Amino acid sequence: NTSILHVHANDNDIGRNGWITYDFSDASDEFRTFFSVDRRTGVVQLRSSLDYERRTNFVFYLEARDAGEDRRSTKTLVNISVINENDCPP
């Protein structure tokens, strides 16, 4: 549950139309296995350890959406690179 990223959107509307929620945009279950996003704050957390030998990067979209009747949204591309640690003994 390590926080690794914080996305933030701004909506100057008042009331429900100004409330913003965050979520993966069309993300596969594979991304949800490794990462979670707090729908209220936009904080992305690591859910499990990452291994460079298995996968070197993750690319997905996060979406911010308001709660108005005519819902508006925007997306941002997230690209997470995994750094190789020499975790294998010689």
PDB file of N, CA and C in Angstrom:
ATOM      1  N   ASN A   1       0.817  -1.206   0.000  1.00  0.00           N
ATOM      2  CA  ASN A   1       0.000   0.000   0.000  1.00  0.00           C
ATOM      3  C   ASN A   1       0.853   1.259   0.000  1.00  0.00           C
ATOM      4  N   THR A   2       1.954   1.244  -0.698  1.00  0.00           N
ATOM      5  CA  THR A   2       2.818   2.404  -0.822  1.00  0.00           C
ATOM      6  C   THR A   2       2.245   3.371  -1.840  1.00  0.00           C
ATOM      7  N   SER A   3       2.104   4.643  -1.460  1.00  0.00           N
ATOM      8  CA  SER A   3       1.645   5.662  -2.405  1.00  0.00           C
ATOM      9  C   SER A   3       2.774   5.974  -3.371  1.00  0.00           C
ATOM     10  N   ILE A   4       2.480   5.914  -4.676  1.00  0.00           N
ATOM     11  CA  ILE A   4       3.523   6.152  -5.660  1.00  0.00           C
ATOM     12  C   ILE A   4       3.221   7.333  -6.577  1.00  0.00           C
ATOM     13  N   LEU A   5       1.984   7.815  -6.563  1.00  0.00           N
ATOM     14  CA  LEU A   5       1.589   8.863  -7.496  1.00  0.00           C
ATOM     15  C   LEU A   5       0.327   9.536  -6.980  1.00  0.00           C
ATOM     16  N   HIS A   6       0.191  10.830  -7.252  1.00  0.00           N
ATOM     17  CA  HIS A   6      -1.024  11.558  -6.882  1.00  0.00           C
ATOM     18  C   HIS A   6      -1.453  12.380  -8.089  1.00  0.00           C
ATOM     19  N   VAL A   7      -2.602  12.029  -8.671  1.00  0.00           N
ATOM     20  CA  VAL A   7      -3.153  12.827  -9.768  1.00  0.00           C
ATOM     21  C   VAL A   7      -4.178  13.787  -9.191  1.00  0.00           C
ATOM     22  N   HIS A   8      -4.335  14.933  -9.836  1.00  0.00           N
ATOM     23  CA  HIS A   8      -5.259  15.938  -9.322  1.00  0.00           C
ATOM     24  C   HIS A   8      -5.920  16.655 -10.490  1.00  0.00           C
ATOM     25  N   ALA A   9      -7.231  16.765 -10.414  1.00  0.00           N
ATOM     26  CA  ALA A   9      -8.001  17.539 -11.389  1.00  0.00           C
ATOM     27  C   ALA A   9      -8.697  18.661 -10.643  1.00  0.00           C
ATOM     28  N   ASN A  10      -8.983  19.732 -11.344  1.00  0.00           N
ATOM     29  CA  ASN A  10      -9.598  20.900 -10.743  1.00  0.00           C
ATOM     30  C   ASN A  10     -10.912  21.207 -11.456  1.00  0.00           C
ATOM     31  N   ASP A  11     -11.981  21.413 -10.700  1.00  0.00           N
ATOM     32  CA  ASP A  11     -13.283  21.767 -11.256  1.00  0.00           C
ATOM     33  C   ASP A  11     -13.845  22.907 -10.395  1.00  0.00           C
ATOM     34  N   ASN A  12     -14.008  24.075 -10.973  1.00  0.00           N
ATOM     35  CA  ASN A  12     -14.449  25.249 -10.227  1.00  0.00           C
ATOM     36  C   ASN A  12     -15.963  25.349 -10.076  1.00  0.00           C
ATOM     37  N   ASP A  13     -16.706  24.354 -10.566  1.00  0.00           N
ATOM     38  CA  ASP A  13     -18.164  24.366 -10.399  1.00  0.00           C
ATOM     39  C   ASP A  13     -18.518  24.205  -8.926  1.00  0.00           C
ATOM     40  N   ILE A  14     -19.764  24.537  -8.582  1.00  0.00           N
ATOM     41  CA  ILE A  14     -20.217  24.393  -7.201  1.00  0.00           C
ATOM     42  C   ILE A  14     -21.129  23.182  -7.076  1.00  0.00           C
ATOM     43  N   GLY A  15     -21.284  22.686  -5.856  1.00  0.00           N
ATOM     44  CA  GLY A  15     -22.169  21.545  -5.604  1.00  0.00           C
ATOM     45  C   GLY A  15     -21.645  20.269  -6.215  1.00  0.00           C
ATOM     46  N   ARG A  16     -22.595  19.367  -6.528  1.00  0.00           N
ATOM     47  CA  ARG A  16     -22.237  18.058  -7.093  1.00  0.00           C
ATOM     48  C   ARG A  16     -21.414  18.177  -8.359  1.00  0.00           C
ATOM     49  N   ASN A  17     -21.686  19.204  -9.137  1.00  0.00           N
ATOM     50  CA  ASN A  17     -20.980  19.353 -10.405  1.00  0.00           C
ATOM     51  C   ASN A  17     -19.486  19.593 -10.200  1.00  0.00           C
ATOM     52  N   GLY A  18     -19.077  19.986  -9.006  1.00  0.00           N
ATOM     53  CA  GLY A  18     -17.675  20.212  -8.710  1.00  0.00           C
ATOM     54  C   GLY A  18     -16.990  19.055  -8.010  1.00  0.00           C
ATOM     55  N   TRP A  19     -17.743  18.013  -7.646  1.00  0.00           N
ATOM     56  CA  TRP A  19     -17.153  16.842  -6.991  1.00  0.00           C
ATOM     57  C   TRP A  19     -16.439  15.988  -8.026  1.00  0.00           C
ATOM     58  N   ILE A  20     -15.219  15.617  -7.740  1.00  0.00           N
ATOM     59  CA  ILE A  20     -14.419  14.849  -8.696  1.00  0.00           C
ATOM     60  C   ILE A  20     -14.112  13.473  -8.119  1.00  0.00           C
ATOM     61  N   THR A  21     -14.247  12.450  -8.962  1.00  0.00           N
ATOM     62  CA  THR A  21     -13.830  11.095  -8.606  1.00  0.00           C
ATOM     63  C   THR A  21     -12.789  10.621  -9.619  1.00  0.00           C
ATOM     64  N   TYR A  22     -11.932   9.722  -9.162  1.00  0.00           N
ATOM     65  CA  TYR A  22     -10.836   9.213  -9.979  1.00  0.00           C
ATOM     66  C   TYR A  22     -10.978   7.701 -10.119  1.00  0.00           C
ATOM     67  N   ASP A  23     -10.599   7.190 -11.287  1.00  0.00           N
ATOM     68  CA  ASP A  23     -10.634   5.744 -11.498  1.00  0.00           C
ATOM     69  C   ASP A  23      -9.774   5.400 -12.702  1.00  0.00           C
ATOM     70  N   PHE A  24      -9.477   4.113 -12.848  1.00  0.00           N
ATOM     71  CA  PHE A  24      -8.807   3.644 -14.049  1.00  0.00           C
ATOM     72  C   PHE A  24      -9.761   3.827 -15.222  1.00  0.00           C
ATOM     73  N   SER A  25      -9.212   4.118 -16.361  1.00  0.00           N
ATOM     74  CA  SER A  25     -10.016   4.258 -17.566  1.00  0.00           C
ATOM     75  C   SER A  25      -9.787   3.028 -18.437  1.00  0.00           C
ATOM     76  N   ASP A  26     -10.802   2.196 -18.534  1.00  0.00           N
ATOM     77  CA  ASP A  26     -10.709   0.979 -19.336  1.00  0.00           C
ATOM     78  C   ASP A  26      -9.480   0.144 -18.987  1.00  0.00           C
ATOM     79  N   ALA A  27      -9.104   0.139 -17.727  1.00  0.00           N
ATOM     80  CA  ALA A  27      -7.923  -0.616 -17.305  1.00  0.00           C
ATOM     81  C   ALA A  27      -8.257  -2.098 -17.209  1.00  0.00           C
ATOM     82  N   SER A  28      -7.297  -2.895 -17.570  1.00  0.00           N
ATOM     83  CA  SER A  28      -7.499  -4.334 -17.439  1.00  0.00           C
ATOM     84  C   SER A  28      -7.369  -4.725 -15.971  1.00  0.00           C
ATOM     85  N   ASP A  29      -7.848  -5.899 -15.654  1.00  0.00           N
ATOM     86  CA  ASP A  29      -7.736  -6.409 -14.290  1.00  0.00           C
ATOM     87  C   ASP A  29      -6.277  -6.547 -13.871  1.00  0.00           C
ATOM     88  N   GLU A  30      -5.394  -6.698 -14.845  1.00  0.00           N
ATOM     89  CA  GLU A  30      -3.974  -6.837 -14.541  1.00  0.00           C
ATOM     90  C   GLU A  30      -3.443  -5.588 -13.823  1.00  0.00           C
ATOM     91  N   PHE A  31      -3.845  -4.390 -14.259  1.00  0.00           N
ATOM     92  CA  PHE A  31      -3.388  -3.162 -13.607  1.00  0.00           C
ATOM     93  C   PHE A  31      -3.968  -3.052 -12.207  1.00  0.00           C
ATOM     94  N   ARG A  32      -5.200  -3.462 -12.035  1.00  0.00           N
ATOM     95  CA  ARG A  32      -5.833  -3.406 -10.717  1.00  0.00           C
ATOM     96  C   ARG A  32      -5.180  -4.392  -9.740  1.00  0.00           C
ATOM     97  N   THR A  33      -4.509  -5.406 -10.264  1.00  0.00           N
ATOM     98  CA  THR A  33      -3.774  -6.344  -9.415  1.00  0.00           C
ATOM     99  C   THR A  33      -2.575  -5.649  -8.777  1.00  0.00           C
ATOM    100  N   PHE A  34      -1.924  -4.777  -9.530  1.00  0.00           N
ATOM    101  CA  PHE A  34      -0.716  -4.118  -9.053  1.00  0.00           C
ATOM    102  C   PHE A  34      -0.965  -2.759  -8.416  1.00  0.00           C
ATOM    103  N   PHE A  35      -2.006  -2.042  -8.872  1.00  0.00           N
ATOM    104  CA  PHE A  35      -2.226  -0.674  -8.434  1.00  0.00           C
ATOM    105  C   PHE A  35      -3.675  -0.460  -8.012  1.00  0.00           C
ATOM    106  N   SER A  36      -3.879   0.489  -7.092  1.00  0.00           N
ATOM    107  CA  SER A  36      -5.227   0.929  -6.748  1.00  0.00           C
ATOM    108  C   SER A  36      -5.228   2.449  -6.786  1.00  0.00           C
ATOM    109  N   VAL A  37      -6.399   3.038  -7.006  1.00  0.00           N
ATOM    110  CA  VAL A  37      -6.520   4.488  -6.989  1.00  0.00           C
ATOM    111  C   VAL A  37      -7.630   4.857  -6.009  1.00  0.00           C
ATOM    112  N   ASP A  38      -7.344   5.789  -5.134  1.00  0.00           N
ATOM    113  CA  ASP A  38      -8.353   6.289  -4.200  1.00  0.00           C
ATOM    114  C   ASP A  38      -9.309   7.167  -5.002  1.00  0.00           C
ATOM    115  N   ARG A  39     -10.560   6.756  -5.085  1.00  0.00           N
ATOM    116  CA  ARG A  39     -11.530   7.451  -5.928  1.00  0.00           C
ATOM    117  C   ARG A  39     -11.740   8.898  -5.506  1.00  0.00           C
ATOM    118  N   ARG A  40     -11.523   9.205  -4.254  1.00  0.00           N
ATOM    119  CA  ARG A  40     -11.771  10.557  -3.747  1.00  0.00           C
ATOM    120  C   ARG A  40     -10.543  11.461  -3.859  1.00  0.00           C
ATOM    121  N   THR A  41      -9.347  10.922  -3.606  1.00  0.00           N
ATOM    122  CA  THR A  41      -8.143  11.757  -3.547  1.00  0.00           C
ATOM    123  C   THR A  41      -7.267  11.691  -4.793  1.00  0.00           C
ATOM    124  N   GLY A  42      -7.365  10.633  -5.587  1.00  0.00           N
ATOM    125  CA  GLY A  42      -6.504  10.481  -6.755  1.00  0.00           C
ATOM    126  C   GLY A  42      -5.141   9.907  -6.440  1.00  0.00           C
ATOM    127  N   VAL A  43      -4.951   9.392  -5.227  1.00  0.00           N
ATOM    128  CA  VAL A  43      -3.673   8.792  -4.854  1.00  0.00           C
ATOM    129  C   VAL A  43      -3.619   7.366  -5.398  1.00  0.00           C
ATOM    130  N   VAL A  44      -2.545   7.068  -6.120  1.00  0.00           N
ATOM    131  CA  VAL A  44      -2.326   5.732  -6.665  1.00  0.00           C
ATOM    132  C   VAL A  44      -1.380   5.003  -5.736  1.00  0.00           C
ATOM    133  N   GLN A  45      -1.771   3.791  -5.355  1.00  0.00           N
ATOM    134  CA  GLN A  45      -0.964   2.990  -4.440  1.00  0.00           C
ATOM    135  C   GLN A  45      -0.569   1.679  -5.089  1.00  0.00           C
ATOM    136  N   LEU A  46       0.567   1.179  -4.648  1.00  0.00           N
ATOM    137  CA  LEU A  46       1.052  -0.123  -5.080  1.00  0.00           C
ATOM    138  C   LEU A  46       0.369  -1.187  -4.239  1.00  0.00           C
ATOM    139  N   ARG A  47      -0.212  -2.190  -4.896  1.00  0.00           N
ATOM    140  CA  ARG A  47      -0.912  -3.255  -4.179  1.00  0.00           C
ATOM    141  C   ARG A  47      -0.065  -4.506  -4.005  1.00  0.00           C
ATOM    142  N   SER A  48       0.922  -4.679  -4.874  1.00  0.00           N
ATOM    143  CA  SER A  48       1.808  -5.833  -4.771  1.00  0.00           C
ATOM    144  C   SER A  48       3.179  -5.439  -5.310  1.00  0.00           C
ATOM    145  N   SER A  49       4.178  -6.232  -5.002  1.00  0.00           N
ATOM    146  CA  SER A  49       5.533  -5.887  -5.441  1.00  0.00           C
ATOM    147  C   SER A  49       5.666  -6.054  -6.951  1.00  0.00           C
ATOM    148  N   LEU A  50       6.561  -5.274  -7.521  1.00  0.00           N
ATOM    149  CA  LEU A  50       6.826  -5.326  -8.959  1.00  0.00           C
ATOM    150  C   LEU A  50       8.188  -5.960  -9.174  1.00  0.00           C
ATOM    151  N   ASP A  51       8.315  -6.749 -10.234  1.00  0.00           N
ATOM    152  CA  ASP A  51       9.568  -7.434 -10.524  1.00  0.00           C
ATOM    153  C   ASP A  51      10.013  -7.069 -11.934  1.00  0.00           C
ATOM    154  N   TYR A  52      11.176  -6.459 -12.038  1.00  0.00           N
ATOM    155  CA  TYR A  52      11.713  -6.017 -13.323  1.00  0.00           C
ATOM    156  C   TYR A  52      11.842  -7.175 -14.311  1.00  0.00           C
ATOM    157  N   GLU A  53      12.204  -8.334 -13.815  1.00  0.00           N
ATOM    158  CA  GLU A  53      12.390  -9.485 -14.699  1.00  0.00           C
ATOM    159  C   GLU A  53      11.060  -9.953 -15.315  1.00  0.00           C
ATOM    160  N   ARG A  54       9.957  -9.620 -14.679  1.00  0.00           N
ATOM    161  CA  ARG A  54       8.646 -10.037 -15.200  1.00  0.00           C
ATOM    162  C   ARG A  54       8.015  -8.963 -16.083  1.00  0.00           C
ATOM    163  N   ARG A  55       8.220  -7.678 -15.709  1.00  0.00           N
ATOM    164  CA  ARG A  55       7.636  -6.578 -16.481  1.00  0.00           C
ATOM    165  C   ARG A  55       8.394  -5.299 -16.165  1.00  0.00           C
ATOM    166  N   THR A  56       8.775  -4.556 -17.218  1.00  0.00           N
ATOM    167  CA  THR A  56       9.602  -3.366 -17.015  1.00  0.00           C
ATOM    168  C   THR A  56       8.806  -2.068 -16.964  1.00  0.00           C
ATOM    169  N   ASN A  57       7.579  -2.060 -17.460  1.00  0.00           N
ATOM    170  CA  ASN A  57       6.780  -0.839 -17.365  1.00  0.00           C
ATOM    171  C   ASN A  57       5.285  -1.135 -17.424  1.00  0.00           C
ATOM    172  N   PHE A  58       4.514  -0.177 -16.950  1.00  0.00           N
ATOM    173  CA  PHE A  58       3.056  -0.233 -16.953  1.00  0.00           C
ATOM    174  C   PHE A  58       2.559   1.080 -17.529  1.00  0.00           C
ATOM    175  N   VAL A  59       1.669   1.007 -18.510  1.00  0.00           N
ATOM    176  CA  VAL A  59       1.102   2.200 -19.123  1.00  0.00           C
ATOM    177  C   VAL A  59      -0.416   2.064 -19.085  1.00  0.00           C
ATOM    178  N   PHE A  60      -1.072   3.055 -18.485  1.00  0.00           N
ATOM    179  CA  PHE A  60      -2.526   3.038 -18.407  1.00  0.00           C
ATOM    180  C   PHE A  60      -3.033   4.466 -18.237  1.00  0.00           C
ATOM    181  N   TYR A  61      -4.337   4.633 -18.389  1.00  0.00           N
ATOM    182  CA  TYR A  61      -4.968   5.939 -18.221  1.00  0.00           C
ATOM    183  C   TYR A  61      -5.722   5.987 -16.897  1.00  0.00           C
ATOM    184  N   LEU A  62      -5.681   7.158 -16.257  1.00  0.00           N
ATOM    185  CA  LEU A  62      -6.537   7.450 -15.124  1.00  0.00           C
ATOM    186  C   LEU A  62      -7.522   8.523 -15.569  1.00  0.00           C
ATOM    187  N   GLU A  63      -8.741   8.410 -15.086  1.00  0.00           N
ATOM    188  CA  GLU A  63      -9.796   9.335 -15.478  1.00  0.00           C
ATOM    189  C   GLU A  63     -10.323  10.093 -14.265  1.00  0.00           C
ATOM    190  N   ALA A  64     -10.513  11.392 -14.438  1.00  0.00           N
ATOM    191  CA  ALA A  64     -11.154  12.236 -13.431  1.00  0.00           C
ATOM    192  C   ALA A  64     -12.519  12.616 -13.995  1.00  0.00           C
ATOM    193  N   ARG A  65     -13.566  12.461 -13.155  1.00  0.00           N
ATOM    194  CA  ARG A  65     -14.933  12.699 -13.627  1.00  0.00           C
ATOM    195  C   ARG A  65     -15.687  13.496 -12.576  1.00  0.00           C
ATOM    196  N   ASP A  66     -16.455  14.502 -13.039  1.00  0.00           N
ATOM    197  CA  ASP A  66     -17.274  15.248 -12.084  1.00  0.00           C
ATOM    198  C   ASP A  66     -18.590  14.515 -11.858  1.00  0.00           C
ATOM    199  N   ALA A  67     -19.384  14.991 -10.908  1.00  0.00           N
ATOM    200  CA  ALA A  67     -20.625  14.298 -10.534  1.00  0.00           C
ATOM    201  C   ALA A  67     -21.862  15.045 -11.012  1.00  0.00           C
ATOM    202  N   GLY A  68     -21.704  15.935 -11.950  1.00  0.00           N
ATOM    203  CA  GLY A  68     -22.846  16.694 -12.458  1.00  0.00           C
ATOM    204  C   GLY A  68     -23.776  15.843 -13.304  1.00  0.00           C
ATOM    205  N   GLU A  69     -24.957  16.404 -13.627  1.00  0.00           N
ATOM    206  CA  GLU A  69     -25.910  15.678 -14.473  1.00  0.00           C
ATOM    207  C   GLU A  69     -25.334  15.422 -15.853  1.00  0.00           C
ATOM    208  N   ASP A  70     -24.672  16.412 -16.416  1.00  0.00           N
ATOM    209  CA  ASP A  70     -23.981  16.262 -17.695  1.00  0.00           C
ATOM    210  C   ASP A  70     -22.511  16.013 -17.386  1.00  0.00           C
ATOM    211  N   ARG A  71     -22.207  14.769 -17.024  1.00  0.00           N
ATOM    212  CA  ARG A  71     -20.877  14.425 -16.507  1.00  0.00           C
ATOM    213  C   ARG A  71     -19.780  14.731 -17.517  1.00  0.00           C
ATOM    214  N   ARG A  72     -18.742  15.364 -17.011  1.00  0.00           N
ATOM    215  CA  ARG A  72     -17.559  15.679 -17.809  1.00  0.00           C
ATOM    216  C   ARG A  72     -16.372  14.903 -17.233  1.00  0.00           C
ATOM    217  N   SER A  73     -15.439  14.566 -18.103  1.00  0.00           N
ATOM    218  CA  SER A  73     -14.275  13.822 -17.628  1.00  0.00           C
ATOM    219  C   SER A  73     -13.047  14.207 -18.431  1.00  0.00           C
ATOM    220  N   THR A  74     -11.905  13.859 -17.880  1.00  0.00           N
ATOM    221  CA  THR A  74     -10.632  14.024 -18.564  1.00  0.00           C
ATOM    222  C   THR A  74      -9.743  12.848 -18.180  1.00  0.00           C
ATOM    223  N   LYS A  75      -8.770  12.550 -19.014  1.00  0.00           N
ATOM    224  CA  LYS A  75      -7.874  11.417 -18.769  1.00  0.00           C
ATOM    225  C   LYS A  75      -6.434  11.894 -18.778  1.00  0.00           C
ATOM    226  N   THR A  76      -5.601  11.155 -18.057  1.00  0.00           N
ATOM    227  CA  THR A  76      -4.160  11.378 -18.110  1.00  0.00           C
ATOM    228  C   THR A  76      -3.464  10.035 -18.277  1.00  0.00           C
ATOM    229  N   LEU A  77      -2.404  10.042 -19.046  1.00  0.00           N
ATOM    230  CA  LEU A  77      -1.627   8.835 -19.282  1.00  0.00           C
ATOM    231  C   LEU A  77      -0.613   8.653 -18.161  1.00  0.00           C
ATOM    232  N   VAL A  78      -0.570   7.470 -17.592  1.00  0.00           N
ATOM    233  CA  VAL A  78       0.393   7.139 -16.543  1.00  0.00           C
ATOM    234  C   VAL A  78       1.352   6.103 -17.116  1.00  0.00           C
ATOM    235  N   ASN A  79       2.639   6.385 -16.990  1.00  0.00           N
ATOM    236  CA  ASN A  79       3.670   5.467 -17.455  1.00  0.00           C
ATOM    237  C   ASN A  79       4.611   5.212 -16.287  1.00  0.00           C
ATOM    238  N   ILE A  80       4.575   4.008 -15.761  1.00  0.00           N
ATOM    239  CA  ILE A  80       5.400   3.641 -14.612  1.00  0.00           C
ATOM    240  C   ILE A  80       6.501   2.703 -15.095  1.00  0.00           C
ATOM    241  N   SER A  81       7.753   3.130 -14.897  1.00  0.00           N
ATOM    242  CA  SER A  81       8.913   2.314 -15.268  1.00  0.00           C
ATOM    243  C   SER A  81       9.445   1.634 -14.022  1.00  0.00           C
ATOM    244  N   VAL A  82       9.709   0.347 -14.145  1.00  0.00           N
ATOM    245  CA  VAL A  82      10.250  -0.439 -13.037  1.00  0.00           C
ATOM    246  C   VAL A  82      11.759  -0.448 -13.177  1.00  0.00           C
ATOM    247  N   ILE A  83      12.448  -0.061 -12.108  1.00  0.00           N
ATOM    248  CA  ILE A  83      13.903  -0.024 -12.104  1.00  0.00           C
ATOM    249  C   ILE A  83      14.435  -1.376 -11.653  1.00  0.00           C
ATOM    250  N   ASN A  84      15.442  -1.853 -12.335  1.00  0.00           N
ATOM    251  CA  ASN A  84      16.017  -3.154 -12.020  1.00  0.00           C
ATOM    252  C   ASN A  84      16.904  -3.051 -10.793  1.00  0.00           C
ATOM    253  N   GLU A  85      16.627  -3.909  -9.829  1.00  0.00           N
ATOM    254  CA  GLU A  85      17.494  -4.071  -8.663  1.00  0.00           C
ATOM    255  C   GLU A  85      18.255  -5.356  -8.848  1.00  0.00           C
ATOM    256  N   ASN A  86      19.488  -5.360  -8.435  1.00  0.00           N
ATOM    257  CA  ASN A  86      20.245  -6.593  -8.525  1.00  0.00           C
ATOM    258  C   ASN A  86      19.816  -7.488  -7.362  1.00  0.00           C
ATOM    259  N   ASP A  87      18.653  -8.111  -7.544  1.00  0.00           N
ATOM    260  CA  ASP A  87      18.070  -8.921  -6.480  1.00  0.00           C
ATOM    261  C   ASP A  87      18.339 -10.409  -6.661  1.00  0.00           C
ATOM    262  N   CYS A  88      19.159 -10.750  -7.640  1.00  0.00           N
ATOM    263  CA  CYS A  88      19.508 -12.146  -7.861  1.00  0.00           C
ATOM    264  C   CYS A  88      20.977 -12.350  -7.511  1.00  0.00           C
ATOM    265  N   PRO A  89      21.265 -13.249  -6.588  1.00  0.00           N
ATOM    266  CA  PRO A  89      22.686 -13.479  -6.234  1.00  0.00           C
ATOM    267  C   PRO A  89      23.449 -14.075  -7.417  1.00  0.00           C
ATOM    268  N   PRO A  90      24.751 -13.772  -7.506  1.00  0.00           N
ATOM    269  CA  PRO A  90      25.561 -14.319  -8.622  1.00  0.00           C
ATOM    270  C   PRO A  90      25.693 -15.813  -8.548  1.00  0.00           C
TER     271      PRO A  90
END
